[in-house]
Amino acid sequence: MIIRKGQARSNTRDEPGFGIMETINFSDSGGIKQYGAQLQTLQPGAKSSTRHWHEQEDEFLFVVSGSVTVVENDGPHVLQPGDVACWPAGQPNAHRVLNESDQPCSYLIVGTRVTRDVCHYPDIGETLYTEGDAWRLEDSTGHVLRSGRSK
Amino acid sequence: MIIRKGQARSNTRDEPGFGIMETINFSDSGGIKQYGAQLQTLQPGAKSSTRHWHEQEDEFLFVVSGSVTVVENDGPHVLQPGDVACWPAGQPNAHRVLNESDQPCSYLIVGTRVTRDVCHYPDIGETLYTEGDAWRLEDSTGHVLRSGRSK
């Protein structure tokens, strides 16, 4: 199934503290279920998420355009088109993606669709547990901050 | 883990009938095991493979540079940078990738690392069975043409 540039459904988030991020979800548009494959575009100053790592999900990032700042445990790295980041499941290298340039930047991000996962946010001391559709976010004491079901 | 452009190990195939294809295996370089993520570059006239589809493996292609011809059941489609192809597991849409232009073309290709799969090659009537490391290729009568273990 071919999906032409600009043809897939896109979603734009504009959130205080995180800025403007457009996501084009190719895998949902194309019927792929075993992993997510999305093109994300960050406007200048935007951030993808809080720094995190997954116990069960392999994540992969490929820079398509612009300058992409990837923050890992050892600090920030500015990536250019063709550069890549790999975050294998279970390696506690917490990461996030920022745009510190004055132009939009885009990257392809792939992540396995696992049925059970634990995602750690070390900077804020929170942990997200996912089991099937159910999820719950706990603070560092194990207190449940929020919970729900996806979709 | 950051992998700079040109830093990952690349492998170049030059095979009669298929031409010159360079593969950069990011997932192997970055320790990702749940799916393969590779950048493939076809020289003019080169072909990725025989037309095929997988029963168990989701495949995803994102064009990075040049003009990429994707052949599916309904014929050829010329894709440009930013265009995508999705081949969900179990959908019998046999596909392959060619370079019919006079310049190199590159695309990112992602495929789930499944432990058991059946891959169909309808144009040549062959079927590849994979179970763990073991594989066998059968013709249309079920005769085993070749078999072995990967790695």
PDB file of C-alpha atoms in Angstrom:
ATOM      1  CA  MET A   1       0.000   0.000   0.000  1.00  0.00           C
ATOM      2  CA  ILE A   2       1.461   3.320  -1.106  1.00  0.00           C
ATOM      3  CA  ILE A   3       1.044   6.446   1.025  1.00  0.00           C
ATOM      4  CA  ARG A   4       2.090   9.632  -0.751  1.00  0.00           C
ATOM      5  CA  LYS A   5       3.767  12.452   1.166  1.00  0.00           C
ATOM      6  CA  GLY A   6       1.036  14.556   2.748  1.00  0.00           C
ATOM      7  CA  GLN A   7      -1.623  11.891   2.195  1.00  0.00           C
ATOM      8  CA  ALA A   8      -1.560  10.229   5.647  1.00  0.00           C
ATOM      9  CA  ARG A   9      -3.574  11.644   8.531  1.00  0.00           C
ATOM     10  CA  SER A  10      -1.594  14.058  10.687  1.00  0.00           C
ATOM     11  CA  ASN A  11      -2.166  15.217  14.230  1.00  0.00           C
ATOM     12  CA  THR A  12      -0.822  18.446  15.733  1.00  0.00           C
ATOM     13  CA  ARG A  13      -0.179  18.804  19.457  1.00  0.00           C
ATOM     14  CA  ASP A  14       0.312  22.239  21.015  1.00  0.00           C
ATOM     15  CA  GLU A  15       0.954  21.777  24.716  1.00  0.00           C
ATOM     16  CA  PRO A  16       2.328  24.187  27.352  1.00  0.00           C
ATOM     17  CA  GLY A  17       5.947  23.299  28.096  1.00  0.00           C
ATOM     18  CA  PHE A  18       6.219  20.993  25.059  1.00  0.00           C
ATOM     19  CA  GLY A  19       5.298  23.245  22.116  1.00  0.00           C
ATOM     20  CA  ILE A  20       4.052  22.330  18.675  1.00  0.00           C
ATOM     21  CA  MET A  21       4.616  18.811  17.324  1.00  0.00           C
ATOM     22  CA  GLU A  22       2.977  17.378  14.191  1.00  0.00           C
ATOM     23  CA  THR A  23       2.769  13.579  13.966  1.00  0.00           C
ATOM     24  CA  ILE A  24       2.006  11.640  10.780  1.00  0.00           C
ATOM     25  CA  ASN A  25       1.101   8.102  11.752  1.00  0.00           C
ATOM     26  CA  PHE A  26       2.107   5.965   8.776  1.00  0.00           C
ATOM     27  CA  SER A  27       1.634   2.625  10.518  1.00  0.00           C
ATOM     28  CA  ASP A  28      -1.988   3.353  11.461  1.00  0.00           C
ATOM     29  CA  SER A  29      -2.685   4.658   7.933  1.00  0.00           C
ATOM     30  CA  GLY A  30      -1.083   1.604   6.335  1.00  0.00           C
ATOM     31  CA  GLY A  31      -2.454  -1.136   8.599  1.00  0.00           C
ATOM     32  CA  ILE A  32       0.838  -1.980  10.326  1.00  0.00           C
ATOM     33  CA  LYS A  33       0.302  -3.243  13.881  1.00  0.00           C
ATOM     34  CA  GLN A  34       3.559  -4.824  15.097  1.00  0.00           C
ATOM     35  CA  TYR A  35       5.313  -1.450  15.474  1.00  0.00           C
ATOM     36  CA  GLY A  36       4.473   2.210  15.180  1.00  0.00           C
ATOM     37  CA  ALA A  37       6.169   4.240  12.432  1.00  0.00           C
ATOM     38  CA  GLN A  38       5.582   7.972  12.586  1.00  0.00           C
ATOM     39  CA  LEU A  39       7.047  11.134  11.108  1.00  0.00           C
ATOM     40  CA  GLN A  40       7.242  13.789  13.799  1.00  0.00           C
ATOM     41  CA  THR A  41       7.945  17.463  13.075  1.00  0.00           C
ATOM     42  CA  LEU A  42       8.962  19.745  15.932  1.00  0.00           C
ATOM     43  CA  GLN A  43       8.599  23.498  15.583  1.00  0.00           C
ATOM     44  CA  PRO A  44      11.449  25.616  17.015  1.00  0.00           C
ATOM     45  CA  GLY A  45      11.538  25.231  20.796  1.00  0.00           C
ATOM     46  CA  ALA A  46       9.290  22.151  20.869  1.00  0.00           C
ATOM     47  CA  LYS A  47      10.007  18.951  22.816  1.00  0.00           C
ATOM     48  CA  SER A  48       8.741  15.432  22.017  1.00  0.00           C
ATOM     49  CA  SER A  49       8.190  14.214  25.572  1.00  0.00           C
ATOM     50  CA  THR A  50       9.672  13.958  29.042  1.00  0.00           C
ATOM     51  CA  ARG A  51      12.957  12.033  29.128  1.00  0.00           C
ATOM     52  CA  HIS A  52      12.136   8.307  29.360  1.00  0.00           C
ATOM     53  CA  TRP A  53      13.221   4.729  28.623  1.00  0.00           C
ATOM     54  CA  HIS A  54      11.229   1.540  28.013  1.00  0.00           C
ATOM     55  CA  GLU A  55      11.781  -1.878  29.565  1.00  0.00           C
ATOM     56  CA  GLN A  56      10.180  -3.778  26.656  1.00  0.00           C
ATOM     57  CA  GLU A  57      10.032  -1.499  23.589  1.00  0.00           C
ATOM     58  CA  ASP A  58      12.826  -1.024  21.061  1.00  0.00           C
ATOM     59  CA  GLU A  59      12.860   2.571  19.765  1.00  0.00           C
ATOM     60  CA  PHE A  60      14.560   3.868  16.614  1.00  0.00           C
ATOM     61  CA  LEU A  61      14.909   7.429  15.285  1.00  0.00           C
ATOM     62  CA  PHE A  62      16.098   8.568  11.834  1.00  0.00           C
ATOM     63  CA  VAL A  63      16.562  12.277  11.120  1.00  0.00           C
ATOM     64  CA  VAL A  64      14.835  13.378   7.901  1.00  0.00           C
ATOM     65  CA  SER A  65      15.329  17.167   7.895  1.00  0.00           C
ATOM     66  CA  GLY A  66      16.634  19.993  10.047  1.00  0.00           C
ATOM     67  CA  SER A  67      18.676  19.807  13.255  1.00  0.00           C
ATOM     68  CA  VAL A  68      17.318  17.450  15.922  1.00  0.00           C
ATOM     69  CA  THR A  69      18.625  17.605  19.493  1.00  0.00           C
ATOM     70  CA  VAL A  70      18.541  14.221  21.211  1.00  0.00           C
ATOM     71  CA  VAL A  71      19.104  14.279  24.973  1.00  0.00           C
ATOM     72  CA  GLU A  72      20.359  11.033  26.478  1.00  0.00           C
ATOM     73  CA  ASN A  73      21.844  10.178  29.896  1.00  0.00           C
ATOM     74  CA  ASP A  74      25.149  11.770  28.827  1.00  0.00           C
ATOM     75  CA  GLY A  75      23.552  15.020  27.662  1.00  0.00           C
ATOM     76  CA  PRO A  76      22.477  16.605  24.369  1.00  0.00           C
ATOM     77  CA  HIS A  77      23.555  15.558  20.870  1.00  0.00           C
ATOM     78  CA  VAL A  78      22.654  17.598  17.774  1.00  0.00           C
ATOM     79  CA  LEU A  79      21.719  15.226  14.936  1.00  0.00           C
ATOM     80  CA  GLN A  80      21.572  16.050  11.232  1.00  0.00           C
ATOM     81  CA  PRO A  81      19.698  14.329   8.357  1.00  0.00           C
ATOM     82  CA  GLY A  82      20.805  10.694   8.033  1.00  0.00           C
ATOM     83  CA  ASP A  83      21.894  10.470  11.678  1.00  0.00           C
ATOM     84  CA  VAL A  84      20.187   7.830  13.817  1.00  0.00           C
ATOM     85  CA  ALA A  85      19.433   7.024  17.455  1.00  0.00           C
ATOM     86  CA  CYS A  86      18.736   3.497  18.748  1.00  0.00           C
ATOM     87  CA  TRP A  87      17.231   2.818  22.162  1.00  0.00           C
ATOM     88  CA  PRO A  88      17.064  -0.925  22.741  1.00  0.00           C
ATOM     89  CA  ALA A  89      14.458  -2.223  25.197  1.00  0.00           C
ATOM     90  CA  GLY A  90      15.718  -2.516  28.754  1.00  0.00           C
ATOM     91  CA  GLN A  91      18.703  -0.196  28.443  1.00  0.00           C
ATOM     92  CA  PRO A  92      18.166   2.629  30.977  1.00  0.00           C
ATOM     93  CA  ASN A  93      19.327   5.402  28.634  1.00  0.00           C
ATOM     94  CA  ALA A  94      16.548   7.962  29.173  1.00  0.00           C
ATOM     95  CA  HIS A  95      16.021  10.172  26.141  1.00  0.00           C
ATOM     96  CA  ARG A  96      13.920  12.845  24.576  1.00  0.00           C
ATOM     97  CA  VAL A  97      13.954  14.912  21.418  1.00  0.00           C
ATOM     98  CA  LEU A  98      14.036  18.715  21.180  1.00  0.00           C
ATOM     99  CA  ASN A  99      14.236  21.343  18.498  1.00  0.00           C
ATOM    100  CA  GLU A 100      16.778  23.953  19.614  1.00  0.00           C
ATOM    101  CA  SER A 101      17.146  25.411  16.108  1.00  0.00           C
ATOM    102  CA  ASP A 102      15.194  28.222  14.461  1.00  0.00           C
ATOM    103  CA  GLN A 103      13.708  25.989  11.732  1.00  0.00           C
ATOM    104  CA  PRO A 104      11.313  23.002  11.918  1.00  0.00           C
ATOM    105  CA  CYS A 105      12.949  19.580  12.131  1.00  0.00           C
ATOM    106  CA  SER A 106      11.540  16.157  11.235  1.00  0.00           C
ATOM    107  CA  TYR A 107      12.450  12.614  12.142  1.00  0.00           C
ATOM    108  CA  LEU A 108      11.011   9.164  11.646  1.00  0.00           C
ATOM    109  CA  ILE A 109      10.383   7.347  14.929  1.00  0.00           C
ATOM    110  CA  VAL A 110       9.691   3.603  15.202  1.00  0.00           C
ATOM    111  CA  GLY A 111       8.623   1.737  18.345  1.00  0.00           C
ATOM    112  CA  THR A 112       7.489  -1.836  18.884  1.00  0.00           C
ATOM    113  CA  ARG A 113       3.820  -2.294  19.805  1.00  0.00           C
ATOM    114  CA  VAL A 114       4.360  -4.341  22.953  1.00  0.00           C
ATOM    115  CA  THR A 115       1.418  -5.600  25.011  1.00  0.00           C
ATOM    116  CA  ARG A 116       3.141  -5.068  28.341  1.00  0.00           C
ATOM    117  CA  ASP A 117       5.699  -2.380  29.161  1.00  0.00           C
ATOM    118  CA  VAL A 118       7.168  -0.285  31.940  1.00  0.00           C
ATOM    119  CA  CYS A 119       8.325   3.203  30.981  1.00  0.00           C
ATOM    120  CA  HIS A 120      10.575   5.131  33.359  1.00  0.00           C
ATOM    121  CA  TYR A 121      10.735   8.941  33.597  1.00  0.00           C
ATOM    122  CA  PRO A 122      13.791   9.445  35.828  1.00  0.00           C
ATOM    123  CA  ASP A 123      13.790  13.273  35.797  1.00  0.00           C
ATOM    124  CA  ILE A 124      10.327  13.438  37.395  1.00  0.00           C
ATOM    125  CA  GLY A 125      10.407  10.138  39.297  1.00  0.00           C
ATOM    126  CA  GLU A 126       7.342   8.696  37.572  1.00  0.00           C
ATOM    127  CA  THR A 127       6.719   5.281  36.015  1.00  0.00           C
ATOM    128  CA  LEU A 128       4.118   4.308  33.413  1.00  0.00           C
ATOM    129  CA  TYR A 129       2.862   0.706  33.467  1.00  0.00           C
ATOM    130  CA  THR A 130       1.080  -0.609  30.355  1.00  0.00           C
ATOM    131  CA  GLU A 131      -0.761  -3.935  30.190  1.00  0.00           C
ATOM    132  CA  GLY A 132      -2.814  -4.337  27.022  1.00  0.00           C
ATOM    133  CA  ASP A 133      -5.063  -1.300  26.774  1.00  0.00           C
ATOM    134  CA  ALA A 134      -4.773  -0.475  30.478  1.00  0.00           C
ATOM    135  CA  TRP A 135      -2.200   1.986  31.797  1.00  0.00           C
ATOM    136  CA  ARG A 136      -1.351   3.584  35.118  1.00  0.00           C
ATOM    137  CA  LEU A 137       1.135   6.287  36.062  1.00  0.00           C
ATOM    138  CA  GLU A 138       2.787   6.005  39.463  1.00  0.00           C
ATOM    139  CA  ASP A 139       4.985   8.407  41.399  1.00  0.00           C
ATOM    140  CA  SER A 140       8.232   7.324  43.042  1.00  0.00           C
ATOM    141  CA  THR A 141       6.368   6.040  46.128  1.00  0.00           C
ATOM    142  CA  GLY A 142       4.066   3.768  44.062  1.00  0.00           C
ATOM    143  CA  HIS A 143       1.071   6.105  44.432  1.00  0.00           C
ATOM    144  CA  VAL A 144      -1.158   5.976  41.323  1.00  0.00           C
ATOM    145  CA  LEU A 145      -1.319   9.473  39.799  1.00  0.00           C
ATOM    146  CA  ARG A 146      -3.538   8.605  36.827  1.00  0.00           C
ATOM    147  CA  SER A 147      -4.841   5.512  35.088  1.00  0.00           C
ATOM    148  CA  GLY A 148      -7.042   4.605  32.149  1.00  0.00           C
ATOM    149  CA  ARG A 149      -7.413   2.667  28.944  1.00  0.00           C
ATOM    150  CA  SER A 150      -5.988   3.675  25.593  1.00  0.00           C
ATOM    151  CA  LYS A 151      -8.442   4.077  22.697  1.00  0.00           C
TER     152      LYS A 151
ATOM    153  CA  MET B   1      22.857   5.427  21.350  1.00  0.00           C
ATOM    154  CA  ILE B   2      23.704   7.853  18.553  1.00  0.00           C
ATOM    155  CA  ILE B   3      24.874   6.567  15.155  1.00  0.00           C
ATOM    156  CA  ARG B   4      26.184   9.299  12.882  1.00  0.00           C
ATOM    157  CA  LYS B   5      25.588   9.163   9.140  1.00  0.00           C
ATOM    158  CA  GLY B   6      28.273   6.980   7.595  1.00  0.00           C
ATOM    159  CA  GLN B   7      29.283   5.528  10.974  1.00  0.00           C
ATOM    160  CA  ALA B   8      27.267   2.275  10.868  1.00  0.00           C
ATOM    161  CA  ARG B   9      28.635  -0.792   9.119  1.00  0.00           C
ATOM    162  CA  SER B  10      27.499  -1.070   5.512  1.00  0.00           C
ATOM    163  CA  ASN B  11      27.346  -4.059   3.215  1.00  0.00           C
ATOM    164  CA  THR B  12      27.347  -3.918  -0.589  1.00  0.00           C
ATOM    165  CA  ARG B  13      25.749  -6.643  -2.685  1.00  0.00           C
ATOM    166  CA  ASP B  14      26.518  -6.917  -6.399  1.00  0.00           C
ATOM    167  CA  GLU B  15      24.539  -9.818  -7.809  1.00  0.00           C
ATOM    168  CA  PRO B  16      23.735 -10.787 -11.421  1.00  0.00           C
ATOM    169  CA  GLY B  17      20.145  -9.831 -12.202  1.00  0.00           C
ATOM    170  CA  PHE B  18      19.826  -7.704  -9.074  1.00  0.00           C
ATOM    171  CA  GLY B  19      22.636  -5.158  -9.401  1.00  0.00           C
ATOM    172  CA  ILE B  20      24.355  -3.084  -6.739  1.00  0.00           C
ATOM    173  CA  MET B  21      22.630  -2.486  -3.390  1.00  0.00           C
ATOM    174  CA  GLU B  22      24.271  -1.000  -0.315  1.00  0.00           C
ATOM    175  CA  THR B  23      22.660  -1.796   3.053  1.00  0.00           C
ATOM    176  CA  ILE B  24      23.389   0.057   6.290  1.00  0.00           C
ATOM    177  CA  ASN B  25      22.050  -2.021   9.154  1.00  0.00           C
ATOM    178  CA  PHE B  26      21.192   0.488  11.891  1.00  0.00           C
ATOM    179  CA  SER B  27      19.344  -1.989  14.104  1.00  0.00           C
ATOM    180  CA  ASP B  28      22.285  -4.395  14.307  1.00  0.00           C
ATOM    181  CA  SER B  29      24.664  -1.464  14.951  1.00  0.00           C
ATOM    182  CA  GLY B  30      22.414  -0.040  17.663  1.00  0.00           C
ATOM    183  CA  GLY B  31      21.425  -3.256  19.450  1.00  0.00           C
ATOM    184  CA  ILE B  32      17.778  -3.284  18.328  1.00  0.00           C
ATOM    185  CA  LYS B  33      16.412  -6.836  18.053  1.00  0.00           C
ATOM    186  CA  GLN B  34      12.591  -6.608  17.750  1.00  0.00           C
ATOM    187  CA  TYR B  35      12.726  -5.282  14.184  1.00  0.00           C
ATOM    188  CA  GLY B  36      15.300  -4.594  11.517  1.00  0.00           C
ATOM    189  CA  ALA B  37      15.836  -0.997  10.417  1.00  0.00           C
ATOM    190  CA  GLN B  38      18.098  -0.561   7.404  1.00  0.00           C
ATOM    191  CA  LEU B  39      18.974   2.141   4.900  1.00  0.00           C
ATOM    192  CA  GLN B  40      19.225   0.591   1.441  1.00  0.00           C
ATOM    193  CA  THR B  41      20.707   2.394  -1.560  1.00  0.00           C
ATOM    194  CA  LEU B  42      20.056   1.021  -5.046  1.00  0.00           C
ATOM    195  CA  GLN B  43      22.298   2.005  -7.920  1.00  0.00           C
ATOM    196  CA  PRO B  44      20.567   2.710 -11.274  1.00  0.00           C
ATOM    197  CA  GLY B  45      19.016  -0.521 -12.591  1.00  0.00           C
ATOM    198  CA  ALA B  46      19.310  -2.405  -9.290  1.00  0.00           C
ATOM    199  CA  LYS B  47      16.509  -4.432  -7.654  1.00  0.00           C
ATOM    200  CA  SER B  48      16.077  -5.178  -3.956  1.00  0.00           C
ATOM    201  CA  SER B  49      14.726  -8.722  -4.249  1.00  0.00           C
ATOM    202  CA  THR B  50      12.255 -10.974  -6.028  1.00  0.00           C
ATOM    203  CA  ARG B  51       8.631  -9.886  -5.535  1.00  0.00           C
ATOM    204  CA  HIS B  52       7.382 -11.340  -2.228  1.00  0.00           C
ATOM    205  CA  TRP B  53       5.011 -11.018   0.734  1.00  0.00           C
ATOM    206  CA  HIS B  54       5.238 -12.225   4.330  1.00  0.00           C
ATOM    207  CA  GLU B  55       2.595 -14.036   6.350  1.00  0.00           C
ATOM    208  CA  GLN B  56       3.932 -12.818   9.725  1.00  0.00           C
ATOM    209  CA  GLU B  57       6.191  -9.791   9.171  1.00  0.00           C
ATOM    210  CA  ASP B  58       5.024  -6.181   8.909  1.00  0.00           C
ATOM    211  CA  GLU B  59       7.186  -4.241   6.441  1.00  0.00           C
ATOM    212  CA  PHE B  60       7.516  -0.470   6.117  1.00  0.00           C
ATOM    213  CA  LEU B  61       9.427   1.639   3.569  1.00  0.00           C
ATOM    214  CA  PHE B  62      10.186   5.389   3.693  1.00  0.00           C
ATOM    215  CA  VAL B  63      11.882   7.067   0.724  1.00  0.00           C
ATOM    216  CA  VAL B  64      14.895   9.170   1.762  1.00  0.00           C
ATOM    217  CA  SER B  65      16.347  10.310  -1.576  1.00  0.00           C
ATOM    218  CA  GLY B  66      15.968   9.800  -5.306  1.00  0.00           C
ATOM    219  CA  SER B  67      13.159   8.062  -7.207  1.00  0.00           C
ATOM    220  CA  VAL B  68      12.202   4.613  -5.916  1.00  0.00           C
ATOM    221  CA  THR B  69      10.033   2.286  -8.018  1.00  0.00           C
ATOM    222  CA  VAL B  70       7.860   0.019  -5.867  1.00  0.00           C
ATOM    223  CA  VAL B  71       6.184  -2.851  -7.708  1.00  0.00           C
ATOM    224  CA  GLU B  72       3.060  -4.244  -6.048  1.00  0.00           C
ATOM    225  CA  ASN B  73       0.309  -6.585  -7.286  1.00  0.00           C
ATOM    226  CA  ASP B  74      -1.203  -3.700  -9.275  1.00  0.00           C
ATOM    227  CA  GLY B  75       2.067  -2.751 -10.974  1.00  0.00           C
ATOM    228  CA  PRO B  76       4.818  -0.153 -10.542  1.00  0.00           C
ATOM    229  CA  HIS B  77       4.609   3.081  -8.529  1.00  0.00           C
ATOM    230  CA  VAL B  78       7.372   5.706  -8.615  1.00  0.00           C
ATOM    231  CA  LEU B  79       7.907   7.085  -5.113  1.00  0.00           C
ATOM    232  CA  GLN B  80       9.658  10.319  -4.158  1.00  0.00           C
ATOM    233  CA  PRO B  81      11.286  11.407  -0.853  1.00  0.00           C
ATOM    234  CA  GLY B  82       8.720  11.396   1.944  1.00  0.00           C
ATOM    235  CA  ASP B  83       6.512   8.798   0.225  1.00  0.00           C
ATOM    236  CA  VAL B  84       5.881   5.567   2.101  1.00  0.00           C
ATOM    237  CA  ALA B  85       4.862   1.949   1.481  1.00  0.00           C
ATOM    238  CA  CYS B  86       3.259  -0.303   4.125  1.00  0.00           C
ATOM    239  CA  TRP B  87       3.013  -4.064   3.743  1.00  0.00           C
ATOM    240  CA  PRO B  88       1.100  -5.500   6.701  1.00  0.00           C
ATOM    241  CA  ALA B  89       1.715  -9.148   7.619  1.00  0.00           C
ATOM    242  CA  GLY B  90      -0.625 -11.584   5.918  1.00  0.00           C
ATOM    243  CA  GLN B  91      -1.766  -9.320   3.098  1.00  0.00           C
ATOM    244  CA  PRO B  92      -0.787 -11.049  -0.185  1.00  0.00           C
ATOM    245  CA  ASN B  93       0.423  -7.875  -1.892  1.00  0.00           C
ATOM    246  CA  ALA B  94       3.730  -9.093  -3.333  1.00  0.00           C
ATOM    247  CA  HIS B  95       6.253  -6.301  -3.713  1.00  0.00           C
ATOM    248  CA  ARG B  96       9.782  -5.399  -4.603  1.00  0.00           C
ATOM    249  CA  VAL B  97      11.834  -2.251  -5.002  1.00  0.00           C
ATOM    250  CA  LEU B  98      13.708  -1.129  -8.121  1.00  0.00           C
ATOM    251  CA  ASN B  99      15.738   1.839  -9.254  1.00  0.00           C
ATOM    252  CA  GLU B 100      14.603   2.744 -12.780  1.00  0.00           C
ATOM    253  CA  SER B 101      16.192   6.210 -12.620  1.00  0.00           C
ATOM    254  CA  ASP B 102      19.693   7.287 -13.634  1.00  0.00           C
ATOM    255  CA  GLN B 103      20.693   8.325 -10.091  1.00  0.00           C
ATOM    256  CA  PRO B 104      21.099   6.312  -6.863  1.00  0.00           C
ATOM    257  CA  CYS B 105      18.033   6.134  -4.619  1.00  0.00           C
ATOM    258  CA  SER B 106      17.779   5.412  -0.885  1.00  0.00           C
ATOM    259  CA  TYR B 107      15.017   4.265   1.400  1.00  0.00           C
ATOM    260  CA  LEU B 108      14.636   3.175   4.990  1.00  0.00           C
ATOM    261  CA  ILE B 109      13.159  -0.312   5.324  1.00  0.00           C
ATOM    262  CA  VAL B 110      11.778  -1.738   8.591  1.00  0.00           C
ATOM    263  CA  GLY B 111      10.662  -5.328   9.177  1.00  0.00           C
ATOM    264  CA  THR B 112       9.646  -7.157  12.329  1.00  0.00           C
ATOM    265  CA  ARG B 113      12.056  -9.851  13.531  1.00  0.00           C
ATOM    266  CA  VAL B 114       9.576 -12.703  13.744  1.00  0.00           C
ATOM    267  CA  THR B 115      10.628 -16.163  14.913  1.00  0.00           C
ATOM    268  CA  ARG B 116       8.385 -17.981  12.457  1.00  0.00           C
ATOM    269  CA  ASP B 117       7.367 -16.806   8.989  1.00  0.00           C
ATOM    270  CA  VAL B 118       6.303 -17.930   5.554  1.00  0.00           C
ATOM    271  CA  CYS B 119       7.414 -15.743   2.651  1.00  0.00           C
ATOM    272  CA  HIS B 120       5.758 -16.201  -0.739  1.00  0.00           C
ATOM    273  CA  TYR B 121       7.419 -15.449  -4.107  1.00  0.00           C
ATOM    274  CA  PRO B 122       4.453 -15.704  -6.507  1.00  0.00           C
ATOM    275  CA  ASP B 123       6.357 -14.783  -9.698  1.00  0.00           C
ATOM    276  CA  ILE B 124       8.698 -17.770  -9.350  1.00  0.00           C
ATOM    277  CA  GLY B 125       6.364 -20.111  -7.417  1.00  0.00           C
ATOM    278  CA  GLU B 126       8.698 -20.505  -4.454  1.00  0.00           C
ATOM    279  CA  THR B 127       8.042 -20.288  -0.712  1.00  0.00           C
ATOM    280  CA  LEU B 128      10.511 -19.610   2.087  1.00  0.00           C
ATOM    281  CA  TYR B 129       9.742 -21.095   5.513  1.00  0.00           C
ATOM    282  CA  THR B 130      11.551 -19.663   8.557  1.00  0.00           C
ATOM    283  CA  GLU B 131      11.468 -21.211  12.028  1.00  0.00           C
ATOM    284  CA  GLY B 132      13.960 -19.646  14.416  1.00  0.00           C
ATOM    285  CA  ASP B 133      17.369 -19.832  12.733  1.00  0.00           C
ATOM    286  CA  ALA B 134      16.297 -22.605  10.342  1.00  0.00           C
ATOM    287  CA  TRP B 135      15.009 -21.885   6.847  1.00  0.00           C
ATOM    288  CA  ARG B 136      14.019 -23.887   3.813  1.00  0.00           C
ATOM    289  CA  LEU B 137      13.021 -22.828   0.316  1.00  0.00           C
ATOM    290  CA  GLU B 138      10.413 -24.951  -1.464  1.00  0.00           C
ATOM    291  CA  ASP B 139       9.187 -24.935  -5.047  1.00  0.00           C
ATOM    292  CA  SER B 140       5.481 -24.975  -5.937  1.00  0.00           C
ATOM    293  CA  THR B 141       5.335 -28.770  -5.538  1.00  0.00           C
ATOM    294  CA  GLY B 142       6.756 -28.697  -1.988  1.00  0.00           C
ATOM    295  CA  HIS B 143      10.191 -29.928  -3.105  1.00  0.00           C
ATOM    296  CA  VAL B 144      12.962 -28.448  -0.918  1.00  0.00           C
ATOM    297  CA  LEU B 145      15.311 -26.435  -3.148  1.00  0.00           C
ATOM    298  CA  ARG B 146      17.664 -25.220  -0.421  1.00  0.00           C
ATOM    299  CA  SER B 147      17.757 -25.121   3.388  1.00  0.00           C
ATOM    300  CA  GLY B 148      20.058 -23.929   6.112  1.00  0.00           C
ATOM    301  CA  ARG B 149      20.478 -21.906   9.252  1.00  0.00           C
ATOM    302  CA  SER B 150      20.962 -18.156   9.404  1.00  0.00           C
ATOM    303  CA  LYS B 151      24.139 -16.941  11.172  1.00  0.00           C
TER     304      LYS B 151
END
